[in-house]
């Protein structure tokens, strides 16, 4: 087996927020790749998605309603996954939500602003860091002992991937002060964990998707067409609002490449590449 093409067949993992959007697409592909997956989300999986998953999956997929911000949630998720599958090889931390301040900050009640910050930091980075550490303590039992092969590399490793969103790479937005701050803090923690867990043969990476063409974002941008227009103008690749499945190849890569850690992959169609086109005609279709 190549160092850079480790199989997910028979591996066991956790995906949070896996019943819709990016999370469901990731779960679906992991199941097709033969990975047993425990999915934890505050929302239940719709029946039509259950049927879709059953048609294509090649491994076990378990769903449980879980609030990742509950006390002890990380420990219970890891314990339940190990009890169900016999071990833990990877985590995809995808659950979360954005708190927006859609008003003049000087008119916003201070307690509302502070509570928004606290809640946003609870869902990330605190929930992510807790789950990552609980998972790493289980992964270390298997992966710290993996020996080097003839190339001088370890042929397999534990893997943790967190969804950071475009907020860690792009210009600041006044409505996303709490959200962007929490995501940027999560990126620092991801990089710190990558350094701490690397000697234990556990890799930690991130994806930073752009703007999703899913229900909740559509509702927001339908209310604010001027923001939608700005995003469409600044995103070099089209469509500016991406299908949820667009993140899957990067996630599969980060779960299977055994020599990348501490990295954030931008999946935003070039939105964070802040080039202003004055003389090049923008092609739209």
PDB file of C-alpha atoms in Angstrom, residues 25-196:
ATOM      1  CA  UNK A  25     -22.298  14.329   1.960  1.00  0.00           C
ATOM      2  CA  UNK A  26     -19.211  13.359   3.968  1.00  0.00           C
ATOM      3  CA  UNK A  27     -21.086  10.551   5.747  1.00  0.00           C
ATOM      4  CA  UNK A  28     -22.450   9.226   2.459  1.00  0.00           C
ATOM      5  CA  UNK A  29     -19.010   9.037   0.854  1.00  0.00           C
ATOM      6  CA  UNK A  30     -17.404   7.497   3.926  1.00  0.00           C
ATOM      7  CA  UNK A  31     -20.052   4.769   3.905  1.00  0.00           C
ATOM      8  CA  UNK A  32     -19.416   4.166   0.205  1.00  0.00           C
ATOM      9  CA  UNK A  33     -15.692   3.910   0.963  1.00  0.00           C
ATOM     10  CA  UNK A  34     -16.363   1.175   3.527  1.00  0.00           C
ATOM     11  CA  UNK A  35     -15.825   3.183   6.730  1.00  0.00           C
ATOM     12  CA  UNK A  36     -18.051   2.498   9.725  1.00  0.00           C
ATOM     13  CA  UNK A  37     -19.342   5.856  10.891  1.00  0.00           C
ATOM     14  CA  UNK A  38     -21.106   7.071  14.030  1.00  0.00           C
ATOM     15  CA  UNK A  39     -23.004  10.271  13.263  1.00  0.00           C
ATOM     16  CA  UNK A  40     -23.915  12.707  16.029  1.00  0.00           C
ATOM     17  CA  UNK A  41     -26.229  15.628  15.321  1.00  0.00           C
ATOM     18  CA  UNK A  42     -28.923  17.701  17.010  1.00  0.00           C
ATOM     19  CA  UNK A  43     -31.130  16.974  13.984  1.00  0.00           C
ATOM     20  CA  UNK A  44     -32.507  13.600  12.920  1.00  0.00           C
ATOM     21  CA  UNK A  45     -31.771  12.224   9.461  1.00  0.00           C
ATOM     22  CA  UNK A  46     -34.658  12.602   6.998  1.00  0.00           C
ATOM     23  CA  UNK A  47     -36.241   9.404   5.716  1.00  0.00           C
ATOM     24  CA  UNK A  48     -35.322  10.028   2.083  1.00  0.00           C
ATOM     25  CA  UNK A  49     -31.679  10.423   3.084  1.00  0.00           C
ATOM     26  CA  UNK A  50     -31.861   7.199   5.083  1.00  0.00           C
ATOM     27  CA  UNK A  51     -33.050   5.432   1.928  1.00  0.00           C
ATOM     28  CA  UNK A  52     -30.342   7.074  -0.174  1.00  0.00           C
ATOM     29  CA  UNK A  53     -27.683   5.994   2.286  1.00  0.00           C
ATOM     30  CA  UNK A  54     -28.959   2.412   2.443  1.00  0.00           C
ATOM     31  CA  UNK A  55     -28.717   2.085  -1.345  1.00  0.00           C
ATOM     32  CA  UNK A  56     -25.021   2.973  -1.529  1.00  0.00           C
ATOM     33  CA  UNK A  57     -23.354   2.247   1.805  1.00  0.00           C
ATOM     34  CA  UNK A  58     -20.787  -0.524   2.204  1.00  0.00           C
ATOM     35  CA  UNK A  59     -20.379  -0.159   5.962  1.00  0.00           C
ATOM     36  CA  UNK A  60     -22.345   0.479   9.126  1.00  0.00           C
ATOM     37  CA  UNK A  61     -23.702   3.953   9.828  1.00  0.00           C
ATOM     38  CA  UNK A  62     -25.177   4.775  13.234  1.00  0.00           C
ATOM     39  CA  UNK A  63     -27.124   7.946  13.965  1.00  0.00           C
ATOM     40  CA  UNK A  64     -27.702   9.461  17.380  1.00  0.00           C
ATOM     41  CA  UNK A  65     -29.167  12.787  18.407  1.00  0.00           C
ATOM     42  CA  UNK A  66     -26.498  14.618  20.369  1.00  0.00           C
ATOM     43  CA  UNK A  67     -25.753  18.211  21.360  1.00  0.00           C
ATOM     44  CA  UNK A  68     -21.975  18.530  21.164  1.00  0.00           C
ATOM     45  CA  UNK A  69     -22.052  21.337  23.745  1.00  0.00           C
ATOM     46  CA  UNK A  70     -23.517  19.139  26.501  1.00  0.00           C
ATOM     47  CA  UNK A  71     -21.260  18.309  29.435  1.00  0.00           C
ATOM     48  CA  UNK A  72     -19.545  14.997  28.777  1.00  0.00           C
ATOM     49  CA  UNK A  73     -20.708  14.827  25.145  1.00  0.00           C
ATOM     50  CA  UNK A  74     -17.204  14.202  23.778  1.00  0.00           C
ATOM     51  CA  UNK A  75     -16.505  11.329  26.155  1.00  0.00           C
ATOM     52  CA  UNK A  76     -19.861   9.703  25.378  1.00  0.00           C
ATOM     53  CA  UNK A  77     -19.426  10.009  21.615  1.00  0.00           C
ATOM     54  CA  UNK A  78     -16.024   8.341  21.708  1.00  0.00           C
ATOM     55  CA  UNK A  79     -17.173   5.640  24.125  1.00  0.00           C
ATOM     56  CA  UNK A  80     -20.309   4.809  22.126  1.00  0.00           C
ATOM     57  CA  UNK A  81     -18.355   4.656  18.859  1.00  0.00           C
ATOM     58  CA  UNK A  82     -15.736   2.314  20.317  1.00  0.00           C
ATOM     59  CA  UNK A  83     -18.436   0.114  21.837  1.00  0.00           C
ATOM     60  CA  UNK A  84     -20.268  -0.067  18.502  1.00  0.00           C
ATOM     61  CA  UNK A  85     -17.306  -0.635  16.174  1.00  0.00           C
ATOM     62  CA  UNK A  86     -14.438  -1.822  18.373  1.00  0.00           C
ATOM     63  CA  UNK A  87     -12.126   1.135  17.787  1.00  0.00           C
ATOM     64  CA  UNK A  88     -11.703   4.685  16.511  1.00  0.00           C
ATOM     65  CA  UNK A  89      -9.585   5.774  13.534  1.00  0.00           C
ATOM     66  CA  UNK A  90     -10.857   9.204  12.519  1.00  0.00           C
ATOM     67  CA  UNK A  91     -13.033  12.164  13.450  1.00  0.00           C
ATOM     68  CA  UNK A  92     -14.670  14.733  11.193  1.00  0.00           C
ATOM     69  CA  UNK A  93     -15.833  17.669  13.309  1.00  0.00           C
ATOM     70  CA  UNK A  94     -18.480  19.385  11.216  1.00  0.00           C
ATOM     71  CA  UNK A  95     -21.270  20.423  13.613  1.00  0.00           C
ATOM     72  CA  UNK A  96     -21.846  24.081  14.275  1.00  0.00           C
ATOM     73  CA  UNK A  97     -23.861  27.180  13.548  1.00  0.00           C
ATOM     74  CA  UNK A  98     -23.245  30.881  13.004  1.00  0.00           C
ATOM     75  CA  UNK A  99     -24.451  33.590  15.351  1.00  0.00           C
ATOM     76  CA  UNK A 100     -24.957  36.777  13.358  1.00  0.00           C
ATOM     77  CA  UNK A 101     -25.229  40.320  14.679  1.00  0.00           C
ATOM     78  CA  UNK A 102     -27.412  41.984  12.048  1.00  0.00           C
ATOM     79  CA  UNK A 103     -27.501  45.391  13.676  1.00  0.00           C
ATOM     80  CA  UNK A 104     -25.287  48.311  14.646  1.00  0.00           C
ATOM     81  CA  UNK A 105     -22.992  46.940  17.351  1.00  0.00           C
ATOM     82  CA  UNK A 106     -23.278  50.163  19.362  1.00  0.00           C
ATOM     83  CA  UNK A 107     -27.027  49.580  19.587  1.00  0.00           C
ATOM     84  CA  UNK A 108     -26.738  45.883  20.421  1.00  0.00           C
ATOM     85  CA  UNK A 109     -27.406  45.058  24.098  1.00  0.00           C
ATOM     86  CA  UNK A 110     -24.104  44.170  25.726  1.00  0.00           C
ATOM     87  CA  UNK A 111     -25.430  40.999  27.359  1.00  0.00           C
ATOM     88  CA  UNK A 112     -26.660  39.752  23.957  1.00  0.00           C
ATOM     89  CA  UNK A 113     -23.217  40.381  22.442  1.00  0.00           C
ATOM     90  CA  UNK A 114     -21.401  38.630  25.300  1.00  0.00           C
ATOM     91  CA  UNK A 115     -23.763  35.657  25.269  1.00  0.00           C
ATOM     92  CA  UNK A 116     -23.292  35.319  21.520  1.00  0.00           C
ATOM     93  CA  UNK A 117     -19.522  35.174  21.981  1.00  0.00           C
ATOM     94  CA  UNK A 118     -19.795  32.596  24.759  1.00  0.00           C
ATOM     95  CA  UNK A 119     -22.125  30.351  22.787  1.00  0.00           C
ATOM     96  CA  UNK A 120     -20.050  30.580  19.644  1.00  0.00           C
ATOM     97  CA  UNK A 121     -16.875  29.621  21.476  1.00  0.00           C
ATOM     98  CA  UNK A 122     -18.687  26.719  23.165  1.00  0.00           C
ATOM     99  CA  UNK A 123     -19.594  25.129  19.834  1.00  0.00           C
ATOM    100  CA  UNK A 124     -16.119  25.828  18.478  1.00  0.00           C
ATOM    101  CA  UNK A 125     -13.361  25.763  19.503  1.00  0.00           C
ATOM    102  CA  UNK A 126     -14.285  24.242  22.884  1.00  0.00           C
ATOM    103  CA  UNK A 127     -16.459  21.374  21.593  1.00  0.00           C
ATOM    104  CA  UNK A 128     -13.954  20.626  18.827  1.00  0.00           C
ATOM    105  CA  UNK A 129     -10.956  20.608  21.156  1.00  0.00           C
ATOM    106  CA  UNK A 130     -12.745  18.374  23.659  1.00  0.00           C
ATOM    107  CA  UNK A 131     -13.751  15.837  21.020  1.00  0.00           C
ATOM    108  CA  UNK A 132     -10.311  15.897  19.396  1.00  0.00           C
ATOM    109  CA  UNK A 133      -8.546  15.172  22.680  1.00  0.00           C
ATOM    110  CA  UNK A 134     -10.974  12.435  23.728  1.00  0.00           C
ATOM    111  CA  UNK A 135     -10.630  10.815  20.318  1.00  0.00           C
ATOM    112  CA  UNK A 136      -6.839  11.116  20.340  1.00  0.00           C
ATOM    113  CA  UNK A 137      -6.614   9.270  23.654  1.00  0.00           C
ATOM    114  CA  UNK A 138      -8.385   6.348  22.012  1.00  0.00           C
ATOM    115  CA  UNK A 139      -6.516   6.567  18.695  1.00  0.00           C
ATOM    116  CA  UNK A 140      -3.131   6.574  20.425  1.00  0.00           C
ATOM    117  CA  UNK A 141      -3.707   3.009  21.618  1.00  0.00           C
ATOM    118  CA  UNK A 142      -3.548   1.839  18.001  1.00  0.00           C
ATOM    119  CA  UNK A 143      -1.539   4.380  16.048  1.00  0.00           C
ATOM    120  CA  UNK A 144       1.367   5.262  18.337  1.00  0.00           C
ATOM    121  CA  UNK A 145       2.612   1.701  17.881  1.00  0.00           C
ATOM    122  CA  UNK A 146       2.451   1.647  14.067  1.00  0.00           C
ATOM    123  CA  UNK A 147       5.924   0.841  12.757  1.00  0.00           C
ATOM    124  CA  UNK A 148       7.747   2.495   9.882  1.00  0.00           C
ATOM    125  CA  UNK A 149       7.743   0.715   6.522  1.00  0.00           C
ATOM    126  CA  UNK A 150      10.515   0.357   3.950  1.00  0.00           C
ATOM    127  CA  UNK A 151      10.048   3.962   2.784  1.00  0.00           C
ATOM    128  CA  UNK A 152      10.710   5.290   6.280  1.00  0.00           C
ATOM    129  CA  UNK A 153       7.082   6.335   6.708  1.00  0.00           C
ATOM    130  CA  UNK A 154       4.274   4.971   8.844  1.00  0.00           C
ATOM    131  CA  UNK A 155       1.721   3.386   6.503  1.00  0.00           C
ATOM    132  CA  UNK A 156      -1.287   4.425   8.576  1.00  0.00           C
ATOM    133  CA  UNK A 157      -2.277   7.082  11.091  1.00  0.00           C
ATOM    134  CA  UNK A 158      -5.159   8.469  13.098  1.00  0.00           C
ATOM    135  CA  UNK A 159      -6.875  11.475  11.544  1.00  0.00           C
ATOM    136  CA  UNK A 160      -8.910  14.427  12.777  1.00  0.00           C
ATOM    137  CA  UNK A 161     -10.479  16.940  10.373  1.00  0.00           C
ATOM    138  CA  UNK A 162     -12.393  20.062  11.359  1.00  0.00           C
ATOM    139  CA  UNK A 163     -14.635  22.212   9.156  1.00  0.00           C
ATOM    140  CA  UNK A 164     -13.497  25.806   9.694  1.00  0.00           C
ATOM    141  CA  UNK A 165     -15.451  27.628   6.933  1.00  0.00           C
ATOM    142  CA  UNK A 166     -14.278  30.557   4.820  1.00  0.00           C
ATOM    143  CA  UNK A 167     -14.315  32.825   7.891  1.00  0.00           C
ATOM    144  CA  UNK A 168     -10.720  31.891   8.797  1.00  0.00           C
ATOM    145  CA  UNK A 169      -9.318  33.078   5.451  1.00  0.00           C
ATOM    146  CA  UNK A 170     -11.404  36.007   4.302  1.00  0.00           C
ATOM    147  CA  UNK A 171     -11.965  39.649   5.117  1.00  0.00           C
ATOM    148  CA  UNK A 172     -13.794  40.285   8.385  1.00  0.00           C
ATOM    149  CA  UNK A 173     -17.573  40.782   8.315  1.00  0.00           C
ATOM    150  CA  UNK A 174     -19.454  42.876  10.849  1.00  0.00           C
ATOM    151  CA  UNK A 175     -22.255  40.329  11.214  1.00  0.00           C
ATOM    152  CA  UNK A 176     -19.827  37.456  11.903  1.00  0.00           C
ATOM    153  CA  UNK A 177     -17.617  38.894  14.637  1.00  0.00           C
ATOM    154  CA  UNK A 178     -18.353  36.060  17.079  1.00  0.00           C
ATOM    155  CA  UNK A 179     -18.362  33.351  14.420  1.00  0.00           C
ATOM    156  CA  UNK A 180     -15.099  34.373  12.756  1.00  0.00           C
ATOM    157  CA  UNK A 181     -13.339  34.832  16.099  1.00  0.00           C
ATOM    158  CA  UNK A 182     -14.373  31.345  17.215  1.00  0.00           C
ATOM    159  CA  UNK A 183     -13.349  29.793  13.904  1.00  0.00           C
ATOM    160  CA  UNK A 184      -9.964  31.500  13.944  1.00  0.00           C
ATOM    161  CA  UNK A 185      -9.415  30.271  17.497  1.00  0.00           C
ATOM    162  CA  UNK A 186     -10.319  26.774  16.302  1.00  0.00           C
ATOM    163  CA  UNK A 187      -7.687  27.040  13.579  1.00  0.00           C
ATOM    164  CA  UNK A 188      -5.016  27.876  16.159  1.00  0.00           C
ATOM    165  CA  UNK A 189      -6.103  24.935  18.290  1.00  0.00           C
ATOM    166  CA  UNK A 190      -6.099  22.652  15.242  1.00  0.00           C
ATOM    167  CA  UNK A 191      -2.524  23.659  14.442  1.00  0.00           C
ATOM    168  CA  UNK A 192      -1.444  23.275  18.077  1.00  0.00           C
ATOM    169  CA  UNK A 193      -3.014  19.818  18.305  1.00  0.00           C
ATOM    170  CA  UNK A 194      -1.297  18.829  15.068  1.00  0.00           C
ATOM    171  CA  UNK A 195       2.042  19.611  16.672  1.00  0.00           C
ATOM    172  CA  UNK A 196       1.208  17.887  19.951  1.00  0.00           C
TER     173      UNK A 196
END
